[in-house]
């Protein structure tokens, strides 16, 4: 329609998109930018190159999110400008995006530049791409120079040896830039650049740069050199490591600044892998011992996370840990800082698989026990959450005597988040401790949580019961927990009565049809006459939930009459949920108009509101 | 090393001349117009002021023109924006003033300029950028903004960028909030260009410039029991070159230097600068007047300067037991401390600043007087920011306060000083002898004139 005047209505949506590129509403601009490929497709390659891209090149005034989207789009625009032959047309807009102050935008522009660099022919790379990198590298502002650091690595392998030499020179210059921002960027890209360099140049060029950056006056630069050291070490043959890399790494492990030492501790596994077993044994293990004893808690925390020594040489791993690491670990168990202890607690159990049964019983068990009694709940929790590792080696029974008081204490912790955390480990503990132990010691805790005064705990406790039944079976449920749960239906507190309903919601499916019909359903039905409306509408919801578990005769004979009665309840919400249950269970073919307006949104809101108010 | 144009002027090297005055002339000063901070950017091309009304005004230096021979580049308004608004903390029933306590420029990183501005609670990062192009041409509208018939669109138009009059925009880039329980007194950008610190009465936080939802608390002097509180943090600053070093001063007149390399928490200082008190001059006011109101590292990073109520002290970072230089700012007020206590002036927080070559220092006083001290010649001078000699390039006459005895011609007696006219905030151009002096709601700019 409307084509009679010579117009083309297929252009209209595109015209809207183009106009919205400069709409005042950021969201519309953003939508338009995200559909840039549609616009480009409609304009054709020629107009995209000559009109759209020049316009986009100057759009860098926009909001960050728009610029970010633009930078991303341009990375996959090659086809839209006419294929690899014309890919260099994308460089100007990306170049201007690579100089903005927002790091995320710059990084995205660099990422797109790296991507399209691969689509340049070797000739185009030297004619168009490398000059761009050089321009950025010698830009006035550090934003452009930092962006340049990420681009050397992608063009280096594909250019002539003369250009290679220039690129190396530019990188060298940036490594000694005046601003720490650029030195940091260079430092973080050093490892990546080293990977594409010829080995000789790694030795002659990269090593001096690495040494210089690793002794930079700013610790923010030095700490990044640690990571570069890992990459470089992986590139060098073993015999060169000692002379070229190790002195610098040793120095980093003893740096004055805790942040640099922290980096060494944090990158320790990677470091071991890169330098190999010999140097690890002779050099890194003593360094690691020092990090475990570091005066700064942050460093000890990072080091404590690595005590398992995953990458230690297989044959000597046990000996190294026993003789060198374990003595430090013993001290850390009574560290003054809770974060150190809690980091240790999250990994210490893992040591048992490495050290075997006897060592675990003799050396580790006492440490576990100390940590189980730690004053900070987080430490105890971390031990408990990792019980499965130790279970495999020595069996959890060894621990049960100390475990129980720890669990009980956490279960009654004043902070509800701590209680919540321990509830989540209950199914795991139950599985490992066995049903007898559980019934004897832990069952009462699980039931007590059902009447906790914090809703989140009651909810978690309900879910916990379901998981326990999954583990121990329906019969166990019928004998131990179902009677207690159903008993709460007569509680004077309506919140506890509701908990019964929530438990039934959770348990009906795992308990199966028989228990549900015989034991649970009568209680639910009886509660339909509860005086509190919240209980009544939860009865309706509960009935809907357990409906699928029940057989149809029970549904027709028992559930239907109750729901019908609830559907005539005086309370709006009770009615609403009763009708919803009825329709949800397809008990009747209700005319749909019932749902149209009578039950407005406000009643639903009210429901949530009343819910959140319950203590 | 003192350059040829160092020094405080007044001698035979050069003289200070009036250049400009900004702000209303009216005697009636609106509270919101009172300037609360002054700061040059790193090149000196821009000068920012903040006021009690939460506004930031940025002045830009005009390019020096050949045809106006004696014009040395005046500062004209470049951008004005509302940085902070008054707020109300509903949880604590506290009003949060919009007053700008501090402005700090970031090192320039691209064509735009960035600054941090802080009121009592919140720090904001502002971008000030220029725009001189505008896109033109819509598909669905014609030049006059009338909608086109959508069915008459026969070709697609891509907007074209056309030059337009220069527009300066200030946009808030980041808001660093909710980290200070007490009033922010200092912000300072670190030399690593990625972090800055902010200090309030009891705590110092370290921020990453790109992260607004968390900061690291590096100093906390809040005692477990607030009744045991004996001192507060009055100012803090990062070292100009060593990214791991910062100092903070206290209301007890001491300065602590901390090394962030040593530990994540800097509760333990590395150096403690304190001058032993002279027992003979001890009085009821000793502690109040020894409280440090400002601390500034020299550009070289070797020295720092502290301002207390009556003096400015220069400390060598390598000597903790006493300052290497002490300059009296207005010693004649020592006999007036009682009345200054009664009118609360004794709690005024005077700031201080270095010149570009660290050879001279400047700080404010009362009666719209400000003081400069030449560190090499030990000469000092008192100048006045006043409209009376505000003719272009008029020389500033040195002023003298008469301290007892007979008042000479041109001298002012201590009793006739106006304590409502105080110069708390001053700034010195980082490279040239251009100074900006905030006198209540007026900003004076003075330049040197070489004889």
PDB file of N, CA, C and O in Angstrom, chain A residues 5 7-8 11-12 14-16 18-19 22 43 47 55 58 61 64 99-103 141-143 180-181 184 218-219 256-258 296, chain B residues 108-110 114 127 130-131 133 135 137-140 150-151 153-154 156-158 161 173-174 191-194 210 241 243 260-261 263-264:
ATOM      1  N   UNK A   5       2.878   6.588  -4.979  1.00  0.00           N
ATOM      2  CA  UNK A   5       3.564   7.866  -5.118  1.00  0.00           C
ATOM      3  C   UNK A   5       5.055   7.696  -5.408  1.00  0.00           C
ATOM      4  O   UNK A   5       5.802   8.657  -5.457  1.00  0.00           O
ATOM      5  N   UNK A   7       7.123   6.158  -3.429  1.00  0.00           N
ATOM      6  CA  UNK A   7       7.861   5.891  -2.196  1.00  0.00           C
ATOM      7  C   UNK A   7       8.015   4.397  -1.973  1.00  0.00           C
ATOM      8  O   UNK A   7       7.401   3.578  -2.643  1.00  0.00           O
ATOM      9  N   UNK A   8       8.836   4.065  -1.008  1.00  0.00           N
ATOM     10  CA  UNK A   8       9.040   2.655  -0.741  1.00  0.00           C
ATOM     11  C   UNK A   8       8.846   2.462   0.755  1.00  0.00           C
ATOM     12  O   UNK A   8       9.658   2.928   1.562  1.00  0.00           O
ATOM     13  N   UNK A  11      11.397   1.249   3.306  1.00  0.00           N
ATOM     14  CA  UNK A  11      12.458   2.124   3.814  1.00  0.00           C
ATOM     15  C   UNK A  11      12.090   2.741   5.160  1.00  0.00           C
ATOM     16  O   UNK A  11      12.952   3.198   5.895  1.00  0.00           O
ATOM     17  N   UNK A  12      10.782   2.776   5.422  1.00  0.00           N
ATOM     18  CA  UNK A  12      10.329   3.502   6.602  1.00  0.00           C
ATOM     19  C   UNK A  12      10.995   3.032   7.908  1.00  0.00           C
ATOM     20  O   UNK A  12      11.548   3.857   8.643  1.00  0.00           O
ATOM     21  N   UNK A  14      13.746   1.594   8.415  1.00  0.00           N
ATOM     22  CA  UNK A  14      15.169   1.952   8.407  1.00  0.00           C
ATOM     23  C   UNK A  14      15.330   3.444   8.679  1.00  0.00           C
ATOM     24  O   UNK A  14      16.199   3.874   9.447  1.00  0.00           O
ATOM     25  N   UNK A  15      14.438   4.223   8.027  1.00  0.00           N
ATOM     26  CA  UNK A  15      14.491   5.675   8.238  1.00  0.00           C
ATOM     27  C   UNK A  15      14.306   6.000   9.717  1.00  0.00           C
ATOM     28  O   UNK A  15      15.006   6.846  10.279  1.00  0.00           O
ATOM     29  N   UNK A  16      13.400   5.288  10.368  1.00  0.00           N
ATOM     30  CA  UNK A  16      13.193   5.500  11.805  1.00  0.00           C
ATOM     31  C   UNK A  16      14.458   5.166  12.578  1.00  0.00           C
ATOM     32  O   UNK A  16      14.923   5.926  13.429  1.00  0.00           O
ATOM     33  N   UNK A  18      17.534   5.192  11.568  1.00  0.00           N
ATOM     34  CA  UNK A  18      18.591   6.183  11.347  1.00  0.00           C
ATOM     35  C   UNK A  18      18.303   7.446  12.163  1.00  0.00           C
ATOM     36  O   UNK A  18      19.187   7.987  12.821  1.00  0.00           O
ATOM     37  N   UNK A  19      17.042   7.887  12.123  1.00  0.00           N
ATOM     38  CA  UNK A  19      16.712   9.086  12.893  1.00  0.00           C
ATOM     39  C   UNK A  19      16.918   8.872  14.389  1.00  0.00           C
ATOM     40  O   UNK A  19      17.306   9.782  15.109  1.00  0.00           O
ATOM     41  N   UNK A  22      20.078   9.548  16.740  1.00  0.00           N
ATOM     42  CA  UNK A  22      20.311  10.783  17.497  1.00  0.00           C
ATOM     43  C   UNK A  22      19.068  11.211  18.248  1.00  0.00           C
ATOM     44  O   UNK A  22      18.849  12.394  18.493  1.00  0.00           O
ATOM     45  N   UNK A  43      21.619   0.578   3.550  1.00  0.00           N
ATOM     46  CA  UNK A  43      22.348   1.631   2.842  1.00  0.00           C
ATOM     47  C   UNK A  43      23.242   1.061   1.750  1.00  0.00           C
ATOM     48  O   UNK A  43      23.567   1.744   0.777  1.00  0.00           O
ATOM     49  N   UNK A  47      27.490   3.350   0.618  1.00  0.00           N
ATOM     50  CA  UNK A  47      27.033   4.448   1.473  1.00  0.00           C
ATOM     51  C   UNK A  47      27.420   4.214   2.929  1.00  0.00           C
ATOM     52  O   UNK A  47      27.623   5.159   3.688  1.00  0.00           O
ATOM     53  N   UNK A  55      29.992   9.518   9.882  1.00  0.00           N
ATOM     54  CA  UNK A  55      29.096  10.031  10.922  1.00  0.00           C
ATOM     55  C   UNK A  55      29.407   9.375  12.269  1.00  0.00           C
ATOM     56  O   UNK A  55      29.528  10.051  13.297  1.00  0.00           O
ATOM     57  N   UNK A  58      32.467  10.491  14.459  1.00  0.00           N
ATOM     58  CA  UNK A  58      32.366  11.686  15.289  1.00  0.00           C
ATOM     59  C   UNK A  58      31.291  11.596  16.358  1.00  0.00           C
ATOM     60  O   UNK A  58      30.945  12.595  16.971  1.00  0.00           O
ATOM     61  N   UNK A  61      30.635  11.612  21.443  1.00  0.00           N
ATOM     62  CA  UNK A  61      30.136  12.393  22.573  1.00  0.00           C
ATOM     63  C   UNK A  61      29.094  11.624  23.367  1.00  0.00           C
ATOM     64  O   UNK A  61      28.622  12.069  24.382  1.00  0.00           O
ATOM     65  N   UNK A  64      28.209   6.257  27.569  1.00  0.00           N
ATOM     66  CA  UNK A  64      29.098   5.092  27.525  1.00  0.00           C
ATOM     67  C   UNK A  64      28.425   3.854  26.955  1.00  0.00           C
ATOM     68  O   UNK A  64      29.016   3.117  26.173  1.00  0.00           O
ATOM     69  N   UNK A  99      40.165   6.034  22.221  1.00  0.00           N
ATOM     70  CA  UNK A  99      40.772   7.116  23.001  1.00  0.00           C
ATOM     71  C   UNK A  99      39.828   7.695  24.048  1.00  0.00           C
ATOM     72  O   UNK A  99      40.190   8.635  24.738  1.00  0.00           O
ATOM     73  N   UNK A 100      38.613   7.173  24.151  1.00  0.00           N
ATOM     74  CA  UNK A 100      37.710   7.747  25.154  1.00  0.00           C
ATOM     75  C   UNK A 100      38.188   7.370  26.553  1.00  0.00           C
ATOM     76  O   UNK A 100      38.989   6.455  26.723  1.00  0.00           O
ATOM     77  N   UNK A 101      37.671   8.079  27.555  1.00  0.00           N
ATOM     78  CA  UNK A 101      38.202   7.898  28.906  1.00  0.00           C
ATOM     79  C   UNK A 101      37.623   6.673  29.606  1.00  0.00           C
ATOM     80  O   UNK A 101      38.191   6.182  30.570  1.00  0.00           O
ATOM     81  N   UNK A 102      36.495   6.178  29.110  1.00  0.00           N
ATOM     82  CA  UNK A 102      35.830   5.075  29.786  1.00  0.00           C
ATOM     83  C   UNK A 102      36.530   3.757  29.441  1.00  0.00           C
ATOM     84  O   UNK A 102      36.576   3.355  28.277  1.00  0.00           O
ATOM     85  N   UNK A 103      37.075   3.089  30.427  1.00  0.00           N
ATOM     86  CA  UNK A 103      37.879   1.900  30.165  1.00  0.00           C
ATOM     87  C   UNK A 103      37.092   0.811  29.448  1.00  0.00           C
ATOM     88  O   UNK A 103      37.613   0.176  28.530  1.00  0.00           O
ATOM     89  N   UNK A 141      47.551  11.690  24.712  1.00  0.00           N
ATOM     90  CA  UNK A 141      46.907  11.328  25.975  1.00  0.00           C
ATOM     91  C   UNK A 141      47.132   9.865  26.287  1.00  0.00           C
ATOM     92  O   UNK A 141      47.208   9.034  25.391  1.00  0.00           O
ATOM     93  N   UNK A 142      47.176   9.586  27.571  1.00  0.00           N
ATOM     94  CA  UNK A 142      47.522   8.208  27.928  1.00  0.00           C
ATOM     95  C   UNK A 142      46.422   7.215  27.570  1.00  0.00           C
ATOM     96  O   UNK A 142      46.685   6.032  27.421  1.00  0.00           O
ATOM     97  N   UNK A 143      45.204   7.709  27.398  1.00  0.00           N
ATOM     98  CA  UNK A 143      44.140   6.777  27.012  1.00  0.00           C
ATOM     99  C   UNK A 143      44.469   6.078  25.694  1.00  0.00           C
ATOM    100  O   UNK A 143      44.291   4.875  25.557  1.00  0.00           O
ATOM    101  N   UNK A 180      51.863   6.134  34.874  1.00  0.00           N
ATOM    102  CA  UNK A 180      51.730   4.759  35.367  1.00  0.00           C
ATOM    103  C   UNK A 180      50.613   3.992  34.648  1.00  0.00           C
ATOM    104  O   UNK A 180      50.693   2.778  34.512  1.00  0.00           O
ATOM    105  N   UNK A 181      49.581   4.704  34.197  1.00  0.00           N
ATOM    106  CA  UNK A 181      48.485   4.046  33.478  1.00  0.00           C
ATOM    107  C   UNK A 181      49.017   3.255  32.291  1.00  0.00           C
ATOM    108  O   UNK A 181      48.634   2.110  32.064  1.00  0.00           O
ATOM    109  N   UNK A 184      51.202   0.361  33.292  1.00  0.00           N
ATOM    110  CA  UNK A 184      50.371  -0.761  33.749  1.00  0.00           C
ATOM    111  C   UNK A 184      49.799  -1.522  32.559  1.00  0.00           C
ATOM    112  O   UNK A 184      49.795  -2.754  32.541  1.00  0.00           O
ATOM    113  N   UNK A 218      56.325   2.320  41.043  1.00  0.00           N
ATOM    114  CA  UNK A 218      54.934   2.195  41.500  1.00  0.00           C
ATOM    115  C   UNK A 218      54.576   0.718  41.689  1.00  0.00           C
ATOM    116  O   UNK A 218      54.729  -0.083  40.763  1.00  0.00           O
ATOM    117  N   UNK A 219      54.076   0.398  42.865  1.00  0.00           N
ATOM    118  CA  UNK A 219      53.764  -1.015  43.095  1.00  0.00           C
ATOM    119  C   UNK A 219      52.587  -1.485  42.248  1.00  0.00           C
ATOM    120  O   UNK A 219      52.451  -2.657  41.948  1.00  0.00           O
ATOM    121  N   UNK A 256      58.652  -5.136  48.930  1.00  0.00           N
ATOM    122  CA  UNK A 256      58.257  -4.328  50.079  1.00  0.00           C
ATOM    123  C   UNK A 256      56.748  -4.166  50.159  1.00  0.00           C
ATOM    124  O   UNK A 256      56.194  -3.968  51.227  1.00  0.00           O
ATOM    125  N   UNK A 257      56.117  -4.157  48.998  1.00  0.00           N
ATOM    126  CA  UNK A 257      54.690  -3.881  48.965  1.00  0.00           C
ATOM    127  C   UNK A 257      53.884  -5.166  49.091  1.00  0.00           C
ATOM    128  O   UNK A 257      54.076  -6.113  48.338  1.00  0.00           O
ATOM    129  N   UNK A 258      52.937  -5.154  50.027  1.00  0.00           N
ATOM    130  CA  UNK A 258      52.149  -6.373  50.243  1.00  0.00           C
ATOM    131  C   UNK A 258      51.329  -6.719  49.008  1.00  0.00           C
ATOM    132  O   UNK A 258      51.042  -7.868  48.756  1.00  0.00           O
ATOM    133  N   UNK A 296      51.346  -9.440  56.421  1.00  0.00           N
ATOM    134  CA  UNK A 296      50.065  -8.870  56.005  1.00  0.00           C
ATOM    135  C   UNK A 296      49.018  -9.975  55.839  1.00  0.00           C
ATOM    136  O   UNK A 296      49.235 -10.950  55.128  1.00  0.00           O
TER     137      UNK A 296
ATOM    138  N   UNK B 108      45.056  15.107  33.030  1.00  0.00           N
ATOM    139  CA  UNK B 108      44.280  15.064  31.795  1.00  0.00           C
ATOM    140  C   UNK B 108      44.548  13.763  31.042  1.00  0.00           C
ATOM    141  O   UNK B 108      45.688  13.328  30.905  1.00  0.00           O
ATOM    142  N   UNK B 109      43.490  13.125  30.571  1.00  0.00           N
ATOM    143  CA  UNK B 109      43.666  11.838  29.907  1.00  0.00           C
ATOM    144  C   UNK B 109      43.178  11.820  28.464  1.00  0.00           C
ATOM    145  O   UNK B 109      43.521  10.944  27.698  1.00  0.00           O
ATOM    146  N   UNK B 110      42.357  12.785  28.088  1.00  0.00           N
ATOM    147  CA  UNK B 110      42.049  12.995  26.681  1.00  0.00           C
ATOM    148  C   UNK B 110      41.576  14.424  26.523  1.00  0.00           C
ATOM    149  O   UNK B 110      41.840  15.246  27.408  1.00  0.00           O
ATOM    150  N   UNK B 114      38.595  16.326  33.703  1.00  0.00           N
ATOM    151  CA  UNK B 114      37.843  15.645  34.763  1.00  0.00           C
ATOM    152  C   UNK B 114      38.207  16.239  36.110  1.00  0.00           C
ATOM    153  O   UNK B 114      39.367  16.552  36.356  1.00  0.00           O
ATOM    154  N   UNK B 127      32.917  15.299  34.191  1.00  0.00           N
ATOM    155  CA  UNK B 127      33.636  15.424  32.929  1.00  0.00           C
ATOM    156  C   UNK B 127      33.247  16.757  32.306  1.00  0.00           C
ATOM    157  O   UNK B 127      32.058  17.087  32.215  1.00  0.00           O
ATOM    158  N   UNK B 130      34.098  19.552  25.373  1.00  0.00           N
ATOM    159  CA  UNK B 130      33.658  20.523  24.374  1.00  0.00           C
ATOM    160  C   UNK B 130      32.982  19.797  23.229  1.00  0.00           C
ATOM    161  O   UNK B 130      33.314  18.651  22.923  1.00  0.00           O
ATOM    162  N   UNK B 131      32.056  20.481  22.615  1.00  0.00           N
ATOM    163  CA  UNK B 131      31.410  19.922  21.440  1.00  0.00           C
ATOM    164  C   UNK B 131      31.300  21.039  20.407  1.00  0.00           C
ATOM    165  O   UNK B 131      30.829  22.127  20.708  1.00  0.00           O
ATOM    166  N   UNK B 133      30.441  20.158  16.959  1.00  0.00           N
ATOM    167  CA  UNK B 133      29.785  19.657  15.750  1.00  0.00           C
ATOM    168  C   UNK B 133      28.381  19.209  16.119  1.00  0.00           C
ATOM    169  O   UNK B 133      28.117  18.800  17.244  1.00  0.00           O
ATOM    170  N   UNK B 135      24.917  17.085  14.429  1.00  0.00           N
ATOM    171  CA  UNK B 135      24.404  16.289  13.313  1.00  0.00           C
ATOM    172  C   UNK B 135      23.196  16.974  12.721  1.00  0.00           C
ATOM    173  O   UNK B 135      22.399  17.588  13.441  1.00  0.00           O
ATOM    174  N   UNK B 137      20.003  16.697   9.527  1.00  0.00           N
ATOM    175  CA  UNK B 137      19.319  15.892   8.509  1.00  0.00           C
ATOM    176  C   UNK B 137      18.588  14.702   9.108  1.00  0.00           C
ATOM    177  O   UNK B 137      19.206  13.780   9.631  1.00  0.00           O
ATOM    178  N   UNK B 138      17.256  14.769   9.057  1.00  0.00           N
ATOM    179  CA  UNK B 138      16.439  13.636   9.497  1.00  0.00           C
ATOM    180  C   UNK B 138      15.722  13.035   8.299  1.00  0.00           C
ATOM    181  O   UNK B 138      15.551  13.694   7.271  1.00  0.00           O
ATOM    182  N   UNK B 139      15.291  11.818   8.427  1.00  0.00           N
ATOM    183  CA  UNK B 139      14.504  11.185   7.377  1.00  0.00           C
ATOM    184  C   UNK B 139      13.028  11.532   7.477  1.00  0.00           C
ATOM    185  O   UNK B 139      12.362  11.744   6.483  1.00  0.00           O
ATOM    186  N   UNK B 140      12.550  11.589   8.720  1.00  0.00           N
ATOM    187  CA  UNK B 140      11.107  11.725   8.900  1.00  0.00           C
ATOM    188  C   UNK B 140      10.677  13.162   9.148  1.00  0.00           C
ATOM    189  O   UNK B 140       9.513  13.467   9.268  1.00  0.00           O
ATOM    190  N   UNK B 150       5.332   9.578   5.528  1.00  0.00           N
ATOM    191  CA  UNK B 150       6.211   8.398   5.545  1.00  0.00           C
ATOM    192  C   UNK B 150       6.232   7.641   4.228  1.00  0.00           C
ATOM    193  O   UNK B 150       7.142   6.899   3.943  1.00  0.00           O
ATOM    194  N   UNK B 151       5.198   7.876   3.421  1.00  0.00           N
ATOM    195  CA  UNK B 151       5.180   7.127   2.156  1.00  0.00           C
ATOM    196  C   UNK B 151       5.958   7.841   1.058  1.00  0.00           C
ATOM    197  O   UNK B 151       6.075   7.361  -0.049  1.00  0.00           O
ATOM    198  N   UNK B 153       9.063   8.682   1.470  1.00  0.00           N
ATOM    199  CA  UNK B 153      10.495   8.460   1.672  1.00  0.00           C
ATOM    200  C   UNK B 153      11.035   7.627   0.522  1.00  0.00           C
ATOM    201  O   UNK B 153      10.682   6.468   0.367  1.00  0.00           O
ATOM    202  N   UNK B 154      11.826   8.261  -0.299  1.00  0.00           N
ATOM    203  CA  UNK B 154      12.352   7.538  -1.460  1.00  0.00           C
ATOM    204  C   UNK B 154      13.802   7.158  -1.269  1.00  0.00           C
ATOM    205  O   UNK B 154      14.279   6.194  -1.837  1.00  0.00           O
ATOM    206  N   UNK B 156      17.169   7.059   1.738  1.00  0.00           N
ATOM    207  CA  UNK B 156      17.551   7.181   3.142  1.00  0.00           C
ATOM    208  C   UNK B 156      18.609   8.270   3.266  1.00  0.00           C
ATOM    209  O   UNK B 156      19.508   8.377   2.428  1.00  0.00           O
ATOM    210  N   UNK B 157      18.480   9.084   4.313  1.00  0.00           N
ATOM    211  CA  UNK B 157      19.512  10.082   4.561  1.00  0.00           C
ATOM    212  C   UNK B 157      20.292   9.687   5.803  1.00  0.00           C
ATOM    213  O   UNK B 157      19.702   9.344   6.813  1.00  0.00           O
ATOM    214  N   UNK B 158      21.580   9.802   5.689  1.00  0.00           N
ATOM    215  CA  UNK B 158      22.417   9.608   6.869  1.00  0.00           C
ATOM    216  C   UNK B 158      22.741  10.998   7.383  1.00  0.00           C
ATOM    217  O   UNK B 158      23.060  11.886   6.595  1.00  0.00           O
ATOM    218  N   UNK B 161      27.505  15.723   9.904  1.00  0.00           N
ATOM    219  CA  UNK B 161      27.954  16.559  11.011  1.00  0.00           C
ATOM    220  C   UNK B 161      28.366  17.923  10.489  1.00  0.00           C
ATOM    221  O   UNK B 161      29.158  18.031   9.563  1.00  0.00           O
ATOM    222  N   UNK B 173      29.977  11.766  35.884  1.00  0.00           N
ATOM    223  CA  UNK B 173      30.355  10.442  35.388  1.00  0.00           C
ATOM    224  C   UNK B 173      30.233   9.366  36.459  1.00  0.00           C
ATOM    225  O   UNK B 173      29.906   8.229  36.158  1.00  0.00           O
ATOM    226  N   UNK B 174      30.592   9.715  37.674  1.00  0.00           N
ATOM    227  CA  UNK B 174      30.499   8.726  38.746  1.00  0.00           C
ATOM    228  C   UNK B 174      30.085   9.435  40.034  1.00  0.00           C
ATOM    229  O   UNK B 174      30.473  10.574  40.258  1.00  0.00           O
ATOM    230  N   UNK B 191      48.994   9.318  42.725  1.00  0.00           N
ATOM    231  CA  UNK B 191      49.859   9.422  41.545  1.00  0.00           C
ATOM    232  C   UNK B 191      49.796   8.176  40.673  1.00  0.00           C
ATOM    233  O   UNK B 191      50.403   8.139  39.604  1.00  0.00           O
ATOM    234  N   UNK B 192      49.070   7.147  41.113  1.00  0.00           N
ATOM    235  CA  UNK B 192      48.925   6.001  40.214  1.00  0.00           C
ATOM    236  C   UNK B 192      47.795   6.240  39.195  1.00  0.00           C
ATOM    237  O   UNK B 192      47.547   5.399  38.335  1.00  0.00           O
ATOM    238  N   UNK B 193      47.130   7.389  39.309  1.00  0.00           N
ATOM    239  CA  UNK B 193      46.073   7.812  38.387  1.00  0.00           C
ATOM    240  C   UNK B 193      44.861   6.900  38.424  1.00  0.00           C
ATOM    241  O   UNK B 193      43.988   7.027  37.586  1.00  0.00           O
ATOM    242  N   UNK B 194      44.801   5.931  39.293  1.00  0.00           N
ATOM    243  CA  UNK B 194      43.609   5.092  39.294  1.00  0.00           C
ATOM    244  C   UNK B 194      42.894   5.073  40.630  1.00  0.00           C
ATOM    245  O   UNK B 194      41.802   4.558  40.727  1.00  0.00           O
ATOM    246  N   UNK B 210      37.169   4.122  39.012  1.00  0.00           N
ATOM    247  CA  UNK B 210      36.137   3.547  38.163  1.00  0.00           C
ATOM    248  C   UNK B 210      35.104   2.739  38.938  1.00  0.00           C
ATOM    249  O   UNK B 210      34.176   2.199  38.356  1.00  0.00           O
ATOM    250  N   UNK B 241      54.389  11.717  44.030  1.00  0.00           N
ATOM    251  CA  UNK B 241      55.042  10.736  43.141  1.00  0.00           C
ATOM    252  C   UNK B 241      54.944   9.303  43.640  1.00  0.00           C
ATOM    253  O   UNK B 241      54.841   8.377  42.851  1.00  0.00           O
ATOM    254  N   UNK B 243      53.123   6.387  44.941  1.00  0.00           N
ATOM    255  CA  UNK B 243      51.701   6.074  45.012  1.00  0.00           C
ATOM    256  C   UNK B 243      51.327   5.372  46.312  1.00  0.00           C
ATOM    257  O   UNK B 243      50.167   5.219  46.625  1.00  0.00           O
ATOM    258  N   UNK B 260      51.274   2.481  52.249  1.00  0.00           N
ATOM    259  CA  UNK B 260      50.280   1.455  51.930  1.00  0.00           C
ATOM    260  C   UNK B 260      50.909   0.143  51.496  1.00  0.00           C
ATOM    261  O   UNK B 260      50.223  -0.852  51.338  1.00  0.00           O
ATOM    262  N   UNK B 261      52.234   0.147  51.288  1.00  0.00           N
ATOM    263  CA  UNK B 261      52.883  -1.113  50.936  1.00  0.00           C
ATOM    264  C   UNK B 261      52.955  -2.034  52.139  1.00  0.00           C
ATOM    265  O   UNK B 261      52.921  -3.240  52.021  1.00  0.00           O
ATOM    266  N   UNK B 263      50.944  -2.567  54.770  1.00  0.00           N
ATOM    267  CA  UNK B 263      49.779  -3.344  55.175  1.00  0.00           C
ATOM    268  C   UNK B 263      48.549  -2.766  54.501  1.00  0.00           C
ATOM    269  O   UNK B 263      48.546  -1.617  54.078  1.00  0.00           O
ATOM    270  N   UNK B 264      47.528  -3.581  54.427  1.00  0.00           N
ATOM    271  CA  UNK B 264      46.296  -3.130  53.793  1.00  0.00           C
ATOM    272  C   UNK B 264      45.604  -2.071  54.652  1.00  0.00           C
ATOM    273  O   UNK B 264      45.010  -1.145  54.140  1.00  0.00           O
TER     274      UNK B 264
END
